[in-house]
Every structure is written in C-alpha cells, then in structure tokens.
mmCIF file of C-alpha atoms in Angstrom:
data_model
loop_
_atom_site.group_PDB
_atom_site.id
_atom_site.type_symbol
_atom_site.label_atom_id
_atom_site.label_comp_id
_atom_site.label_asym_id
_atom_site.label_seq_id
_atom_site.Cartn_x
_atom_site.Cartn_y
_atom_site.Cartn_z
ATOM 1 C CA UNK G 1 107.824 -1.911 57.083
ATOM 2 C CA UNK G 2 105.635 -4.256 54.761
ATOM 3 C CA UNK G 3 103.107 -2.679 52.226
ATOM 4 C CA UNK G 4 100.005 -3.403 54.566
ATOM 5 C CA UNK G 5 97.785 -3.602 51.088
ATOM 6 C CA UNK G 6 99.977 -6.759 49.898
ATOM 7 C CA UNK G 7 100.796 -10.214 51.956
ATOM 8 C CA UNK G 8 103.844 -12.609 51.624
ATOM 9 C CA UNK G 9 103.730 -14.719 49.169
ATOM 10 C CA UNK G 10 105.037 -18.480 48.579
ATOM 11 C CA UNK G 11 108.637 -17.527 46.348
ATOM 12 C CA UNK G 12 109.627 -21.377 46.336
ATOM 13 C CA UNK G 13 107.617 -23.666 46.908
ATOM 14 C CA UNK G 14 108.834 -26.938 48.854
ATOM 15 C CA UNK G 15 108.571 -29.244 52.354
ATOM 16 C CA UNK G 16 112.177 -28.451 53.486
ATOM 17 C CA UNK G 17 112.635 -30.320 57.090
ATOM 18 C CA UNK G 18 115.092 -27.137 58.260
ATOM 19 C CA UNK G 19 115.680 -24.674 55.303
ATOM 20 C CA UNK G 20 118.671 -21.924 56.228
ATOM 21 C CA UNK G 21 121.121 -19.707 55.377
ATOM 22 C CA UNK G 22 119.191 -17.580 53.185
ATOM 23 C CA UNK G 23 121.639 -15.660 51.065
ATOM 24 C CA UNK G 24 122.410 -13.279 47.237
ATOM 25 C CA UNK G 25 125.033 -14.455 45.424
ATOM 26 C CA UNK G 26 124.954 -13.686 41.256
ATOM 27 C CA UNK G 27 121.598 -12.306 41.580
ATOM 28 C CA UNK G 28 119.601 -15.527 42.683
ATOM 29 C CA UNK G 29 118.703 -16.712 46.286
ATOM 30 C CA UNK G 30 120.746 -19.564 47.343
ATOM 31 C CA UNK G 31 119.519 -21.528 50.673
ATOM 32 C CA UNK G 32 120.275 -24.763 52.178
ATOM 33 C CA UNK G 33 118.287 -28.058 53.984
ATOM 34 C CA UNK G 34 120.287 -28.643 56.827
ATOM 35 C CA UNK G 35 119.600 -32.052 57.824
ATOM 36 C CA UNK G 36 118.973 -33.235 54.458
ATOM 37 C CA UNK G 37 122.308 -31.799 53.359
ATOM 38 C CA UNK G 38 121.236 -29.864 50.225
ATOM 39 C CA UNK G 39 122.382 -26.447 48.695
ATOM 40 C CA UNK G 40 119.349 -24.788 46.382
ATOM 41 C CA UNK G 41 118.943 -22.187 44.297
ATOM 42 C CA UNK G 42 115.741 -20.058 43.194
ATOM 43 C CA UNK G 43 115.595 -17.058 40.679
ATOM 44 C CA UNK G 44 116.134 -13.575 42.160
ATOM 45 C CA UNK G 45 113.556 -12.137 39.948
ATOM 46 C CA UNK G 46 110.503 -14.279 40.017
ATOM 47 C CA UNK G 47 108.922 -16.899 41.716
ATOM 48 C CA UNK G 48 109.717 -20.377 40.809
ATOM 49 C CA UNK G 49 111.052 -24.074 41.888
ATOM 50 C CA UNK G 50 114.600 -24.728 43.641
ATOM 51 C CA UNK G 51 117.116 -26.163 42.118
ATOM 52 C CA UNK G 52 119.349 -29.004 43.620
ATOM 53 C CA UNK G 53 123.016 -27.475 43.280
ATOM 54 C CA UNK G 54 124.815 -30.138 45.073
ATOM 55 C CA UNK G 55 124.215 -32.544 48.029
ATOM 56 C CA UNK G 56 126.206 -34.000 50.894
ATOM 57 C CA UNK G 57 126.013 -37.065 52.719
ATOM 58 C CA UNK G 58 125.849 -34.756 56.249
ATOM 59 C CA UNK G 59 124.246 -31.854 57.665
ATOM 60 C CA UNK G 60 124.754 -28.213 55.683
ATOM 61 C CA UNK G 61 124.382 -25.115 57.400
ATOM 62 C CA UNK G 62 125.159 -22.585 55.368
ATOM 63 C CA UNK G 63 127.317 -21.385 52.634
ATOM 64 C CA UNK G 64 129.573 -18.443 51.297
ATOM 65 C CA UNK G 65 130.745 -18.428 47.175
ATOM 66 C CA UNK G 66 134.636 -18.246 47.338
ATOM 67 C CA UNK G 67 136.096 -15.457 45.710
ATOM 68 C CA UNK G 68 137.464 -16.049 41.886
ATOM 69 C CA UNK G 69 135.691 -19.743 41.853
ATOM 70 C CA UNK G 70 132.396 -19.805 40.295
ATOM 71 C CA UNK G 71 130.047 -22.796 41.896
ATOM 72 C CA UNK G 72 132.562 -23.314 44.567
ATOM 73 C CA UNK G 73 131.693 -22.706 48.284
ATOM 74 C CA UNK G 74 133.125 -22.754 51.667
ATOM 75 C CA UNK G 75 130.372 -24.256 53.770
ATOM 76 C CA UNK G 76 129.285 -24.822 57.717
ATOM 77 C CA UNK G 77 128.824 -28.828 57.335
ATOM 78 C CA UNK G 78 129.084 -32.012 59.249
ATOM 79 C CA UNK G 79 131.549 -31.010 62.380
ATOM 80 C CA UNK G 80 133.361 -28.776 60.542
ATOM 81 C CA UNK G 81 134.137 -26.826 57.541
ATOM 82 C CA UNK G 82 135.058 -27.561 54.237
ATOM 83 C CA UNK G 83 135.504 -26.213 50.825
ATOM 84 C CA UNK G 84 133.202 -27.457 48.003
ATOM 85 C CA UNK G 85 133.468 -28.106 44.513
ATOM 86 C CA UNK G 86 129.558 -28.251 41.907
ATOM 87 C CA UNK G 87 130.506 -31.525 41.840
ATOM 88 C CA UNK G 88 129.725 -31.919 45.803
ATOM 89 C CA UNK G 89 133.362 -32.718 46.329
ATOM 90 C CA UNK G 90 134.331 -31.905 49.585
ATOM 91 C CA UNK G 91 138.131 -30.437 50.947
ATOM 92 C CA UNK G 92 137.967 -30.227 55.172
ATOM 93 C CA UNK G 93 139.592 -27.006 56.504
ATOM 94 C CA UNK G 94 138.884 -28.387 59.642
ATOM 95 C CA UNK G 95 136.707 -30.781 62.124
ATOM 96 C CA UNK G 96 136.749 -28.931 65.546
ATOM 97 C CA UNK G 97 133.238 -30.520 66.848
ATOM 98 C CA UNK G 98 134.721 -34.055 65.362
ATOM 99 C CA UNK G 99 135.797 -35.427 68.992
ATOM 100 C CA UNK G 100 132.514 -33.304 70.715
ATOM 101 C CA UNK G 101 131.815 -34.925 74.085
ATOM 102 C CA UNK G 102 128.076 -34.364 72.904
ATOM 103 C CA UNK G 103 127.224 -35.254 68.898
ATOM 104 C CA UNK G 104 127.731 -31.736 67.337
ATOM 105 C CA UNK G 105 127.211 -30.034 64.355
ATOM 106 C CA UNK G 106 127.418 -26.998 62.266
ATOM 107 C CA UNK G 107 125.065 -24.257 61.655
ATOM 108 C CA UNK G 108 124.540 -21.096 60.221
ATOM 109 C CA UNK G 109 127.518 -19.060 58.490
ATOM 110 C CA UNK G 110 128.572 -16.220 56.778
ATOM 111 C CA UNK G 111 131.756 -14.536 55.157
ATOM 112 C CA UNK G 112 131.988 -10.446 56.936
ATOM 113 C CA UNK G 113 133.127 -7.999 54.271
ATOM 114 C CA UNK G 114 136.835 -9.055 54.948
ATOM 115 C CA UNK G 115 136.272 -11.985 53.397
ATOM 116 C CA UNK G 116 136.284 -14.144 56.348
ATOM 117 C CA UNK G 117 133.943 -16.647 57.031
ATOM 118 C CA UNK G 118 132.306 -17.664 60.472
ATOM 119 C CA UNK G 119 129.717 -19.972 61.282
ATOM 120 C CA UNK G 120 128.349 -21.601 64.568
ATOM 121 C CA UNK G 121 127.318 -24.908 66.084
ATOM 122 C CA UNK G 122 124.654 -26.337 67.908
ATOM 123 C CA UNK G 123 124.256 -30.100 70.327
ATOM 124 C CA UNK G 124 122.047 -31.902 68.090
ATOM 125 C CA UNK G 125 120.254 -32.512 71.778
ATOM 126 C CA UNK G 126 120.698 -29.123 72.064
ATOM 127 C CA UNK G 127 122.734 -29.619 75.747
ATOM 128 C CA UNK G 128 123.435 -26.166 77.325
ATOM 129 C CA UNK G 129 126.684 -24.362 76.216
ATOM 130 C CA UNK G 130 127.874 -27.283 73.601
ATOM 131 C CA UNK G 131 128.018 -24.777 70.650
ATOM 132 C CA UNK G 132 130.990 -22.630 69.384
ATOM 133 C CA UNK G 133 131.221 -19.999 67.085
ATOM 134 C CA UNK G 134 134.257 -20.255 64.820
ATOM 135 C CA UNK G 135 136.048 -17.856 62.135
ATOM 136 C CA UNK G 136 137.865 -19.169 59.225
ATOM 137 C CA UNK G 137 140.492 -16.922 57.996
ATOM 138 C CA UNK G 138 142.012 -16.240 54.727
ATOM 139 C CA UNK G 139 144.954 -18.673 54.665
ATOM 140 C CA UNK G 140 141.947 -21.476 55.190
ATOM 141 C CA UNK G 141 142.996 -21.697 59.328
ATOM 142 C CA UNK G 142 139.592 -22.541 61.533
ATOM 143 C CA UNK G 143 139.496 -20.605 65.175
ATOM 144 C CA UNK G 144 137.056 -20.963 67.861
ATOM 145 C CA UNK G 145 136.054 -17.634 69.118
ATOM 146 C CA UNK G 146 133.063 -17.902 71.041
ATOM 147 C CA UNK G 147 132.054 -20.602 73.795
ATOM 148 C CA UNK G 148 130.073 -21.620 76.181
ATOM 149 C CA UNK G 149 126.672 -20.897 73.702
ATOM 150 C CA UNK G 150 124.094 -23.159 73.211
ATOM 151 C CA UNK G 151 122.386 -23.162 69.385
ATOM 152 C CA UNK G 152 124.397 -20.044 67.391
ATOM 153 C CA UNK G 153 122.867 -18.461 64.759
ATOM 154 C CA UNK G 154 123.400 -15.713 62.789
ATOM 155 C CA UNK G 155 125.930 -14.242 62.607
ATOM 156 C CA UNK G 156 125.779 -10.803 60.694
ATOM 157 C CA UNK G 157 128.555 -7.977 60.091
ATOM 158 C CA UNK G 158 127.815 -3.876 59.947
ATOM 159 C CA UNK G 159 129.068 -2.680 56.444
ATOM 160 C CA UNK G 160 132.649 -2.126 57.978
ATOM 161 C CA UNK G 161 132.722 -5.031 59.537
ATOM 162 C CA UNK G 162 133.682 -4.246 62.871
ATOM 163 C CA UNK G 163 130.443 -4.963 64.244
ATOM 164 C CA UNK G 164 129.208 -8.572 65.047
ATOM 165 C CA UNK G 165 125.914 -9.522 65.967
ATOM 166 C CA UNK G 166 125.191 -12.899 67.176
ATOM 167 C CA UNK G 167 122.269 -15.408 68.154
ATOM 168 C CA UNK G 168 122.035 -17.677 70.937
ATOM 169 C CA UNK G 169 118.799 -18.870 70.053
ATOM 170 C CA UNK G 170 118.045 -21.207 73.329
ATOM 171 C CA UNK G 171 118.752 -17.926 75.513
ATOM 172 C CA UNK G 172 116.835 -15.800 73.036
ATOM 173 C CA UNK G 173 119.373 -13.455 73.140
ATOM 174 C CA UNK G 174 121.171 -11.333 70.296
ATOM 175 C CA UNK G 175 124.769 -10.323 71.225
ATOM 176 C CA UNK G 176 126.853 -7.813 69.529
ATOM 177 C CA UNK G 177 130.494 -7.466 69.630
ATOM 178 C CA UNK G 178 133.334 -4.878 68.420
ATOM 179 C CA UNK G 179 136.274 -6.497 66.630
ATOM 180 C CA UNK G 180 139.610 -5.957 66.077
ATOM 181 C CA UNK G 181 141.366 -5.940 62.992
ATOM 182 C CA UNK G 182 142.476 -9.512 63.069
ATOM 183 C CA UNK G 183 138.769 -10.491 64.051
ATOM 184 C CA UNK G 184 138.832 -11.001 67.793
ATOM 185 C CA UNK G 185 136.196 -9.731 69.843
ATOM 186 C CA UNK G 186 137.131 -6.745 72.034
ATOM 187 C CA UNK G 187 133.295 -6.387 73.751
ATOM 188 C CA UNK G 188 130.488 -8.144 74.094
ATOM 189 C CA UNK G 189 126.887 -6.728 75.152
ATOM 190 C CA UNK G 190 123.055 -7.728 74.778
ATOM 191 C CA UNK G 191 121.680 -5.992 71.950
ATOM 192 C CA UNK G 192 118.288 -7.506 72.245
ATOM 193 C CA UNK G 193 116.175 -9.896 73.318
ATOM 194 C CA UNK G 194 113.045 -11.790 72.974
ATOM 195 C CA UNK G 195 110.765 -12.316 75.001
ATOM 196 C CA UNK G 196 107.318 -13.191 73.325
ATOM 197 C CA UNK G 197 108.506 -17.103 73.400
ATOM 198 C CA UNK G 198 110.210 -17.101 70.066
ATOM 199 C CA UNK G 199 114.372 -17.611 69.167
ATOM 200 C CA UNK G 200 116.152 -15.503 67.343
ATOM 201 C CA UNK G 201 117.710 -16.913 64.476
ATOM 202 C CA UNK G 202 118.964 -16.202 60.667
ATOM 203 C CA UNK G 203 119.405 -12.504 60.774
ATOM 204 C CA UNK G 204 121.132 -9.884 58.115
ATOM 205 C CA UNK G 205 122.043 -6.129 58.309
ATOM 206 C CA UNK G 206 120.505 -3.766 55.840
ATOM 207 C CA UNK G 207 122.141 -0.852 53.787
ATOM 208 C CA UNK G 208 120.653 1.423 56.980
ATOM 209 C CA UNK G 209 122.515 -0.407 59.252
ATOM 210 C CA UNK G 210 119.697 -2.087 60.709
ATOM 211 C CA UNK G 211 119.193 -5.937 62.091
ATOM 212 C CA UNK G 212 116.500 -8.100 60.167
ATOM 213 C CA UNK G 213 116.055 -11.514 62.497
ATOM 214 C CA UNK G 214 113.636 -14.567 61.811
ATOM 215 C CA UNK G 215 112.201 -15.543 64.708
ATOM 216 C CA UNK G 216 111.667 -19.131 65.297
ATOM 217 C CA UNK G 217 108.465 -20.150 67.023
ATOM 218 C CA UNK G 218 106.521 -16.628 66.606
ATOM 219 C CA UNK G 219 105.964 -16.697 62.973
ATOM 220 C CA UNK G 220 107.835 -13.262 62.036
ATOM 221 C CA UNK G 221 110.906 -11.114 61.431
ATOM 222 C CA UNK G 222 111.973 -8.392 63.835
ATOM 223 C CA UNK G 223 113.773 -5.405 62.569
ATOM 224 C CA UNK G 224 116.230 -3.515 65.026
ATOM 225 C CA UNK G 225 117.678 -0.008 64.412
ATOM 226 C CA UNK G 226 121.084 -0.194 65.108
ATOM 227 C CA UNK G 227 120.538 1.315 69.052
ATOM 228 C CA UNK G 228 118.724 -2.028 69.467
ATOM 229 C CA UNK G 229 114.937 -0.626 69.339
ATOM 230 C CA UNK G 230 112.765 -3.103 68.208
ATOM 231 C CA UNK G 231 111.451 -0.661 64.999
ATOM 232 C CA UNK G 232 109.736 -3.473 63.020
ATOM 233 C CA UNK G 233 107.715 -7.109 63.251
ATOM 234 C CA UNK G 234 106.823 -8.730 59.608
ATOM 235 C CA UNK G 235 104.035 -11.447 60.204
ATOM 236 C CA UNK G 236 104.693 -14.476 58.591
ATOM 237 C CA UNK G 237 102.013 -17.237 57.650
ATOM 238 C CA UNK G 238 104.649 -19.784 58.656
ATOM 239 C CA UNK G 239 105.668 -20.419 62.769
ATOM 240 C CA UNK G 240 109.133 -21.134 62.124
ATOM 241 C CA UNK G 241 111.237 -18.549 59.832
ATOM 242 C CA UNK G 242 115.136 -19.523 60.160
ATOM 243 C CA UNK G 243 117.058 -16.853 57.836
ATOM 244 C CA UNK G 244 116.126 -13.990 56.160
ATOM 245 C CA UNK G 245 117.988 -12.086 52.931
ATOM 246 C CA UNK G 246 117.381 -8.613 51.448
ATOM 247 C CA UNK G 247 118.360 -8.239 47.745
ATOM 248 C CA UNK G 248 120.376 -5.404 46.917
ATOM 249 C CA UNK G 249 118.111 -4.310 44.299
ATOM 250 C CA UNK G 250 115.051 -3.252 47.441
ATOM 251 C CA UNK G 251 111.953 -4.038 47.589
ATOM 252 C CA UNK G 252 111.491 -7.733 49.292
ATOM 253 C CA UNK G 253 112.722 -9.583 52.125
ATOM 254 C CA UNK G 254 112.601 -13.507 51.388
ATOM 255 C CA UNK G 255 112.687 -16.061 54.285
ATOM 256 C CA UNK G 256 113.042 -19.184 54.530
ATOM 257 C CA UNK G 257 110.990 -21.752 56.709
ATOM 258 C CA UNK G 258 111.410 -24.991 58.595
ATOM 259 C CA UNK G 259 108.656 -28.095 59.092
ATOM 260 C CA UNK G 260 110.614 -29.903 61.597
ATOM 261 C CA UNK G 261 108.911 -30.457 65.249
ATOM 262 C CA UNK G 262 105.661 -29.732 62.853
ATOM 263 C CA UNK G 263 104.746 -33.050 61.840
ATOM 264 C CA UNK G 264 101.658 -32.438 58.665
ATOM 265 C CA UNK G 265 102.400 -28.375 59.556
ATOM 266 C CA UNK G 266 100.156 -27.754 56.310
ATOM 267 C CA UNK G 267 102.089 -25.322 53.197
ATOM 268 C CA UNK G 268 103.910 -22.788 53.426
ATOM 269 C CA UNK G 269 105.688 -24.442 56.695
ATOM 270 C CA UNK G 270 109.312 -25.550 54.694
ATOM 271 C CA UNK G 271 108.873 -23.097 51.596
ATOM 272 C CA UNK G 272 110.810 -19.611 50.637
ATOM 273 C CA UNK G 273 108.608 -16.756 51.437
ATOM 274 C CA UNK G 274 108.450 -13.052 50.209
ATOM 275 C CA UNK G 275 106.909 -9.981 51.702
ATOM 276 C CA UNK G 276 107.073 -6.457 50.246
ATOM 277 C CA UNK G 277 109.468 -4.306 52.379
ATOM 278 C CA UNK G 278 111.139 -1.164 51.975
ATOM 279 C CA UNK G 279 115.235 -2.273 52.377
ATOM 280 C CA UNK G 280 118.054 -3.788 51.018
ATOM 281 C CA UNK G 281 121.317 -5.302 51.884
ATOM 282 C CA UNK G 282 124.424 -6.338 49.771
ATOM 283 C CA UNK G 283 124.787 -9.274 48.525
ATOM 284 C CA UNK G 284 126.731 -12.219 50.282
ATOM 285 C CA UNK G 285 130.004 -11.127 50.955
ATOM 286 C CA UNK G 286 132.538 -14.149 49.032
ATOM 287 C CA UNK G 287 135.268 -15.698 51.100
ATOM 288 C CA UNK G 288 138.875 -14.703 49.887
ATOM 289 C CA UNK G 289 141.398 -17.507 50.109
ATOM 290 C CA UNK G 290 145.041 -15.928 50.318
#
C-alpha cells in the first residue's frame, strides 16, 4: 500500500494526449505518446522533464530495448511491428492489421522473460472484437494469438513466464493464461474484473507475484495477489492512468496519464505520476533476436 502520510506527486511534468507503456530500462523510465508517436525518457532517480528519444510519423504503443543494441527498440507501432534505430529509423517485422477491415492499430507491448515480445491492438472506433494480441518471436516472426478482443492492454508475464495476464479493457476484464514452452496459450480464465465503471489497462507484476493495473476512468491502480483478490487501490489525482512501472530498486510506483476525451482536463491529466509504495518489479525484460 501507499504511505497514507505522503501523496503522489507530478514525476514529469507534460500534456501527453495518451501517454503508455510505462517501463525500466538502464535505470530511467521510458514511456511513449501514442497518437503523437513519441518515445520519452525521464530520470529514474528524481523528478524532472522528458526527453524526446525519437519520433514516428504513426501511432507508438509501446516499446521493449533489444538485447545487445543500446537505443534500439522493437516497438508496437502503426499496424504492426517494427524494429527501431535512435535515429527513428524504422525495419517492419510485420503489418498484420495493414489490410484491417476496420482502421487498426497497435497498442501496448512487452517482451516476457524469454525474450519475446507481444503487444495488442485496438479499432481506432473501438468496433467490438477488432483487436488481436500478437507475439513476436526470436527469429523476428509476428503470430496472432489472441482474437476476437476488443482494446488489449497489458500484457504482463509471472517471473517464469508461464503466466500471462491480459486486458480487454472495453469488457473490463483481466484474463490470465498458462503457456507452453513455445508461447501458446494452453488455458484461459477471468482473473478479475472491474466493475466500479473503470478499464483495466497498463498493468505489471511485482517481485511478489502480484498484478499492479491502471485503471482508466476511476483515477487509480488496483493491486491483485496472485489468487485474483483485489488487495490494493492507489488513488490517483488524475481520471485516466494507462500503465504503471515499479523500479527494481522499491519504493515508488510511477504512472503515466492520458488527457484525451478530457478536453482543458486541468494538470496532472497527461503527466508521469509517483506515489510511495512498498514493491518492486524487474526491469523491462529486452527482446533477444536469434
């Protein structure tokens, strides 16, 4: 839980539209403006402005470092996913949601501790069952592995691996799978879901094997124990958190916020936030091209 005595605090300041994919890579938060198609940076250690990494001329979910390549990434962008360079140079993997009957795009994405990275999509109109969840594996192939979901978010691995948890924000439901060793799902079950009016959305595991989730719409973070118990709700000054990350070091959960749908939503709508919490996670896991 939060230290009642002290409240979150603005970490980075900024009007960010749709600011994601919270995640620690090289001891610094990195985070993203979807529609605006930026990658950011802040300081791990204080409180301070982003910095523009790189921008693209689409949408940018979320990224993963790639193993061995310092400033590259393998990123959730456009209809597809790509490798990029610091230069914002751009190599497609793949375009599955290229030829979508409905405009799609990519959302939210992380590597699991195989090295494997998997990120959803989303109808920008949001139509009923358009979005996919896809895994890239290490020889750079893309494969859809989920259908028939509506706006994915998430996802987020156990420490092994072997346990997925995934959003479908429109249903407000968080699933959770077991996977094999190739990572196909073997299971699928409701772990939990909300029903105060928010979406669940960014979400990480901690080092205790519990789920951390920003909720979109009810201005907090939920924290599951891994039997699904709701254990844990952070208030937030800010109605729409999107991701959350726990540095490994403890001590502070940092969350990132969204203004859009909020026309003149007044600060910190669209900045990095940071409450006082008692947890930790590793850091993002780095895709590992074979």
């Amino acid at each position: 839980m939060p230290d009642q005595d002290q409240q979150p605090v603005v970490w980075a300041p900024g009007t960010h539209e749709l600011g994601e994919g919270a995640r620690w890579v090289d001891g610094r938060l990195v985070f993203t403006d979807i529609l605006a198609g930026r990658l950011l940076e802040v300081s791990g250690t204080a409180p301070g402005t982003p910095r523009e990494l790189l921008r693209l001329d689409v949408p940018l979910g979320a990224v993963a470092p790639v193993e061995g390549r310092p400033g590259h990434w393998i990123a959730a962008a456009g209809t597809g996913i790509a490798l990029l360079g610091p230069d914002g140079s751009t190599e497609w993997l793949a375009r599955p949601e290229q030829d979508a009957a409905t405009p799609v795009r990519m959302n939210d994405g992380v590597c699991d501790p195989q090295g494997r990275f998997w990120a959803g999509s989303m109808a920008y109109d949001e139509t009923p069952g358009a979005g996919s969840l896809y895994r890239t594996d290490h020889d750079g192939t893309v494969h859809r592995v989920l259908t028939g979901l509506t706006i994915v978010n998430g996802p987020a691995f156990s420490a092994d691996g072997r346990l997925l948890h995934v959003a479908d924000s429109t249903a407000g439901v968080i699933r959770r799978c077991t996977l094999d060793a190739d990572g196909n799902p073997l299971d699928m079950v409701e772990f939990a879901r909300i029903t105060d009016g928010g979406s669940p959305d960014g979400m990480t595991v901690d080092t205790e094997g519990r789920l951390w989730v920003a909720i979109w719409g009810s201005a907090a973070v939920h924290r599951y124990e891994p039997d699904g118990t709701l254990s844990a709700v952070v208030p937030l000054p800010a109605p729409q958190p999107t991701s959350v990350c726990l540095p490994p070091t403890g001590g502070r959960l940092l969350v990132t916020t969204a203004r859009l749908g909020l026309p003149g939503a007044p600060p910190p709508s669209g900045a990095v936030l940071a409450v006082p919490v008692d947890a930790a996670a590793p850091a993002a896991a780095a895709y590992r091209p074979r």
